[in-house]
mmCIF file of C-alpha atoms in Angstrom:
data_model
loop_
_atom_site.group_PDB
_atom_site.id
_atom_site.type_symbol
_atom_site.label_atom_id
_atom_site.label_comp_id
_atom_site.label_asym_id
_atom_site.label_seq_id
_atom_site.Cartn_x
_atom_site.Cartn_y
_atom_site.Cartn_z
ATOM 1 C CA MET A 1 0.000 0.000 0.000
ATOM 2 C CA THR A 2 1.185 3.544 -0.740
ATOM 3 C CA TRP A 3 0.810 6.124 2.009
ATOM 4 C CA ASN A 4 0.757 9.102 -0.330
ATOM 5 C CA LYS A 5 -1.108 12.415 -0.605
ATOM 6 C CA ASP A 6 -4.383 10.716 -1.559
ATOM 7 C CA TYR A 7 -4.147 8.350 1.416
ATOM 8 C CA TRP A 8 -3.672 11.141 3.955
ATOM 9 C CA GLU A 9 -6.285 13.411 2.400
ATOM 10 C CA ASP A 10 -8.766 10.536 2.568
ATOM 11 C CA ARG A 11 -8.051 9.953 6.255
ATOM 12 C CA TYR A 12 -8.460 13.638 7.038
ATOM 13 C CA ALA A 13 -11.657 13.858 4.965
ATOM 14 C CA HIS A 14 -13.148 10.901 6.863
ATOM 15 C CA LYS A 15 -11.981 12.251 10.243
ATOM 16 C CA GLU A 16 -9.686 9.249 10.693
ATOM 17 C CA ASP A 17 -6.972 11.338 12.319
ATOM 18 C CA PHE A 18 -7.108 9.873 15.811
ATOM 19 C CA TRP A 19 -3.452 10.847 16.357
ATOM 20 C CA ASN A 20 -4.495 14.520 16.443
ATOM 21 C CA ALA A 21 -3.871 15.632 20.031
ATOM 22 C CA LYS A 22 -5.764 18.922 19.398
ATOM 23 C CA THR A 23 -2.817 20.889 20.779
ATOM 24 C CA ILE A 24 0.958 20.727 21.105
ATOM 25 C CA THR A 25 1.925 17.792 23.306
ATOM 26 C CA THR A 26 3.557 18.351 26.688
ATOM 27 C CA PRO A 27 7.087 17.049 25.963
ATOM 28 C CA LEU A 28 7.507 19.233 22.885
ATOM 29 C CA LYS A 29 6.025 22.280 24.593
ATOM 30 C CA ALA A 30 8.494 21.887 27.465
ATOM 31 C CA TYR A 31 11.416 21.613 25.036
ATOM 32 C CA ILE A 32 10.368 24.633 22.966
ATOM 33 C CA ASP A 33 9.766 26.701 26.103
ATOM 34 C CA GLN A 34 13.425 26.449 27.107
ATOM 35 C CA LEU A 35 14.789 27.530 23.703
ATOM 36 C CA GLU A 36 16.143 31.069 23.671
ATOM 37 C CA ASP A 37 17.324 31.663 20.092
ATOM 38 C CA LYS A 38 14.252 32.841 18.189
ATOM 39 C CA THR A 39 16.185 32.988 14.905
ATOM 40 C CA LEU A 40 16.468 29.211 14.556
ATOM 41 C CA ASP A 41 15.424 27.742 11.234
ATOM 42 C CA ILE A 42 12.970 25.015 12.258
ATOM 43 C CA LEU A 43 11.135 22.385 10.223
ATOM 44 C CA VAL A 44 8.097 20.369 11.304
ATOM 45 C CA PRO A 45 7.734 17.516 8.775
ATOM 46 C CA GLY A 46 4.382 15.774 8.492
ATOM 47 C CA VAL A 47 2.916 18.912 10.050
ATOM 48 C CA GLY A 48 -0.692 17.680 9.900
ATOM 49 C CA HIS A 49 -2.942 19.994 11.897
ATOM 50 C CA GLY A 50 0.058 22.151 12.691
ATOM 51 C CA HIS A 51 -0.143 22.425 16.463
ATOM 52 C CA GLU A 52 3.647 22.415 16.845
ATOM 53 C CA LEU A 53 4.146 24.948 14.053
ATOM 54 C CA ILE A 54 1.484 27.262 15.464
ATOM 55 C CA TYR A 55 3.000 27.058 18.949
ATOM 56 C CA LEU A 56 6.461 27.855 17.590
ATOM 57 C CA HIS A 57 5.115 30.990 15.918
ATOM 58 C CA GLN A 58 3.223 31.967 19.053
ATOM 59 C CA GLN A 59 6.536 31.834 20.916
ATOM 60 C CA GLY A 60 8.307 34.021 18.351
ATOM 61 C CA PHE A 61 10.039 31.368 16.236
ATOM 62 C CA THR A 62 9.004 33.034 12.992
ATOM 63 C CA GLN A 63 11.508 31.117 10.849
ATOM 64 C CA SER A 64 9.602 27.893 11.409
ATOM 65 C CA LYS A 65 8.072 25.959 8.533
ATOM 66 C CA GLY A 66 5.868 22.933 8.197
ATOM 67 C CA LEU A 67 5.976 20.323 5.470
ATOM 68 C CA ASP A 68 3.266 17.911 4.402
ATOM 69 C CA PHE A 69 1.692 16.176 1.437
ATOM 70 C CA THR A 70 -1.412 18.305 1.965
ATOM 71 C CA THR A 71 -2.555 21.431 3.817
ATOM 72 C CA MET A 72 -6.060 20.017 4.372
ATOM 73 C CA ALA A 73 -5.668 19.412 8.115
ATOM 74 C CA PHE A 74 -3.668 22.600 8.639
ATOM 75 C CA GLU A 75 -6.335 24.711 6.950
ATOM 76 C CA GLU A 76 -8.921 23.223 9.296
ATOM 77 C CA THR A 77 -6.856 24.195 12.342
ATOM 78 C CA MET A 78 -6.254 27.699 10.952
ATOM 79 C CA LYS A 79 -9.974 28.433 11.355
ATOM 80 C CA TYR A 80 -9.318 28.554 15.093
ATOM 81 C CA GLU A 81 -5.645 29.597 15.071
ATOM 82 C CA PRO A 82 -5.252 32.271 12.382
ATOM 83 C CA LEU A 83 -1.774 33.372 13.508
ATOM 84 C CA VAL A 84 0.053 31.262 10.932
ATOM 85 C CA SER A 85 -0.821 31.206 7.241
ATOM 86 C CA LYS A 86 -0.741 28.145 5.034
ATOM 87 C CA ASP A 87 2.191 29.813 3.241
ATOM 88 C CA GLN A 88 4.256 28.529 6.170
ATOM 89 C CA VAL A 89 3.564 24.956 5.050
ATOM 90 C CA ILE A 90 5.516 23.487 2.147
ATOM 91 C CA VAL A 91 3.359 21.031 0.209
ATOM 92 C CA SER A 92 5.884 18.422 -0.857
ATOM 93 C CA ASP A 93 7.267 14.952 -0.365
ATOM 94 C CA PHE A 94 9.658 15.046 2.585
ATOM 95 C CA PHE A 95 12.189 12.916 0.734
ATOM 96 C CA ALA A 96 12.317 15.404 -2.146
ATOM 97 C CA HIS A 97 12.573 18.470 0.107
ATOM 98 C CA GLU A 98 15.695 20.619 0.088
ATOM 99 C CA GLY A 99 16.706 22.992 2.840
ATOM 100 C CA ALA A 100 18.985 23.627 5.799
ATOM 101 C CA TYR A 101 17.664 23.649 9.344
ATOM 102 C CA ASP A 102 18.964 24.134 12.873
ATOM 103 C CA LEU A 103 16.177 22.076 14.409
ATOM 104 C CA ILE A 104 13.700 19.526 13.088
ATOM 105 C CA VAL A 105 10.708 18.627 15.239
ATOM 106 C CA GLU A 106 9.491 15.015 15.135
ATOM 107 C CA GLN A 107 5.862 14.455 16.101
ATOM 108 C CA THR A 108 4.092 11.384 14.653
ATOM 109 C CA PHE A 109 5.864 11.706 11.292
ATOM 110 C CA PHE A 110 8.382 8.872 11.697
ATOM 111 C CA CYS A 111 5.597 6.480 12.749
ATOM 112 C CA SER A 112 3.530 7.413 9.683
ATOM 113 C CA LEU A 113 6.162 6.137 7.263
ATOM 114 C CA PRO A 114 6.511 2.548 6.044
ATOM 115 C CA ILE A 115 9.144 0.773 8.118
ATOM 116 C CA ALA A 116 11.117 0.163 4.926
ATOM 117 C CA LYS A 117 11.610 3.940 4.627
ATOM 118 C CA ARG A 118 13.217 4.424 8.043
ATOM 119 C CA LYS A 119 16.836 4.293 6.919
ATOM 120 C CA GLU A 120 16.037 6.804 4.195
ATOM 121 C CA TYR A 121 14.336 8.990 6.833
ATOM 122 C CA VAL A 122 17.496 9.026 8.944
ATOM 123 C CA GLN A 123 19.683 9.891 5.970
ATOM 124 C CA LYS A 124 17.311 12.667 4.890
ATOM 125 C CA MET A 125 17.237 14.158 8.388
ATOM 126 C CA TYR A 126 21.031 14.132 8.410
ATOM 127 C CA GLU A 127 21.063 15.884 5.036
ATOM 128 C CA LEU A 128 18.549 18.590 6.042
ATOM 129 C CA LEU A 129 20.192 19.529 9.325
ATOM 130 C CA ARG A 130 23.047 21.992 9.540
ATOM 131 C CA PRO A 131 26.242 20.864 11.291
ATOM 132 C CA GLU A 132 25.336 19.977 14.885
ATOM 133 C CA GLY A 133 21.673 20.634 14.134
ATOM 134 C CA LYS A 134 19.186 18.641 16.188
ATOM 135 C CA LEU A 135 16.302 16.287 15.600
ATOM 136 C CA VAL A 136 14.003 16.529 18.622
ATOM 137 C CA GLY A 137 10.701 14.881 19.344
ATOM 138 C CA LEU A 138 8.907 11.677 20.196
ATOM 139 C CA LEU A 139 8.992 8.100 18.919
ATOM 140 C CA PHE A 140 6.588 5.367 19.908
ATOM 141 C CA ASP A 141 8.123 2.897 22.349
ATOM 142 C CA THR A 142 5.596 0.225 21.521
ATOM 143 C CA THR A 143 4.422 -1.841 18.558
ATOM 144 C CA PHE A 144 1.070 -1.865 16.813
ATOM 145 C CA ASP A 145 -0.474 -4.983 15.317
ATOM 146 C CA LYS A 146 -1.906 -3.224 12.257
ATOM 147 C CA PRO A 147 -0.835 -3.109 8.580
ATOM 148 C CA TYR A 148 -1.200 0.673 8.418
ATOM 149 C CA PRO A 149 0.195 3.710 10.300
ATOM 150 C CA PRO A 150 1.152 4.360 13.004
ATOM 151 C CA PHE A 151 4.104 1.976 13.095
ATOM 152 C CA GLY A 152 5.977 1.597 16.357
ATOM 153 C CA GLY A 153 9.294 0.172 17.426
ATOM 154 C CA THR A 154 11.812 -0.190 20.244
ATOM 155 C CA LYS A 155 14.698 1.818 21.618
ATOM 156 C CA LYS A 156 17.133 -0.858 20.457
ATOM 157 C CA GLU A 157 15.858 -0.563 16.888
ATOM 158 C CA TYR A 158 16.024 3.221 16.964
ATOM 159 C CA LEU A 159 19.565 3.296 18.317
ATOM 160 C CA ALA A 160 20.725 1.044 15.488
ATOM 161 C CA LEU A 161 19.122 3.412 12.977
ATOM 162 C CA PHE A 162 20.269 6.747 14.343
ATOM 163 C CA GLU A 163 23.671 6.152 15.974
ATOM 164 C CA PRO A 164 25.695 6.078 12.739
ATOM 165 C CA TYR A 165 24.540 9.621 11.917
ATOM 166 C CA PHE A 166 23.613 11.265 15.220
ATOM 167 C CA THR A 167 24.968 11.719 18.702
ATOM 168 C CA ILE A 168 22.259 10.434 21.036
ATOM 169 C CA GLU A 169 21.908 13.192 23.613
ATOM 170 C CA VAL A 170 18.570 11.884 24.902
ATOM 171 C CA MET A 171 16.522 8.800 24.057
ATOM 172 C CA GLU A 172 14.516 8.001 27.128
ATOM 173 C CA ARG A 173 10.957 7.196 28.137
ATOM 174 C CA ALA A 174 9.029 10.472 28.178
ATOM 175 C CA PHE A 175 7.899 11.332 31.708
ATOM 176 C CA ASN A 176 5.350 13.959 30.649
ATOM 177 C CA SER A 177 3.501 12.337 27.745
ATOM 178 C CA ILE A 178 -0.144 13.131 27.181
ATOM 179 C CA LYS A 179 -2.393 10.580 28.860
ATOM 180 C CA PRO A 180 -3.225 8.402 25.802
ATOM 181 C CA ARG A 181 0.509 7.953 25.135
ATOM 182 C CA GLN A 182 1.841 7.577 28.680
ATOM 183 C CA ASP A 183 4.590 4.963 29.009
ATOM 184 C CA ARG A 184 4.554 4.465 25.222
ATOM 185 C CA GLU A 185 6.879 7.233 24.025
ATOM 186 C CA LEU A 186 10.588 7.942 23.879
ATOM 187 C CA PHE A 187 11.696 11.560 23.967
ATOM 188 C CA ILE A 188 14.675 12.132 21.679
ATOM 189 C CA ILE A 189 17.317 14.802 21.255
ATOM 190 C CA LEU A 190 19.673 13.730 18.472
ATOM 191 C CA LYS A 191 22.550 15.944 17.319
ATOM 192 C CA LYS A 192 23.928 15.621 13.820
ATOM 193 C CA LYS A 193 27.460 14.270 13.761
ATOM 194 C CA THR A 194 30.100 16.061 11.715
ATOM 195 C CA TRP A 195 30.960 12.639 10.329
ATOM 196 C CA HIS A 196 29.131 9.349 10.176
ATOM 197 C CA LYS A 197 29.780 5.681 9.686
ATOM 198 C CA LYS A 198 28.637 4.497 6.294
ATOM 199 C CA SER A 199 26.557 1.622 7.556
ATOM 200 C CA PHE A 200 23.673 1.864 5.097
#
């Protein structure tokens, strides 16, 4: 099955977006709240309804952008949060995107991709980040017995994927997850290495 633009638009159209937390989640809010440099170039891939992007702009991070196959969900959220325009969302395939970022925010994007694309995801994140740029966010620390997203995993699997390209500053069970995801998330802070082992 192909999880492409049509797939995601169909899920949004049929209100099958149960992953939508309706607001920025607690771990990401806490991380953003301690950032001081408002000039950071930040990307939120798989932006969806855009809660993280909207919160970043509310906090003065005006050089933040979202990326998604579609702006359908984001446009719906904008009815209630008009601060950010849809011009802040790049409608594109993440793997074809070009740019340079200081910080990339991961929130239910990794788990939306086919497992076979995970190595390519890691390589693309490495490519998009500036030297010592960071990938920060949440990964599911659980598995799902379904043939469609979200797809979970384990810390051991994630370490094997990311360690060749990133310094693992944090990869630990999130202590402040929202209630539906308690004890099922890893909070990550991964810093791009200036060199990497060619393991892929």
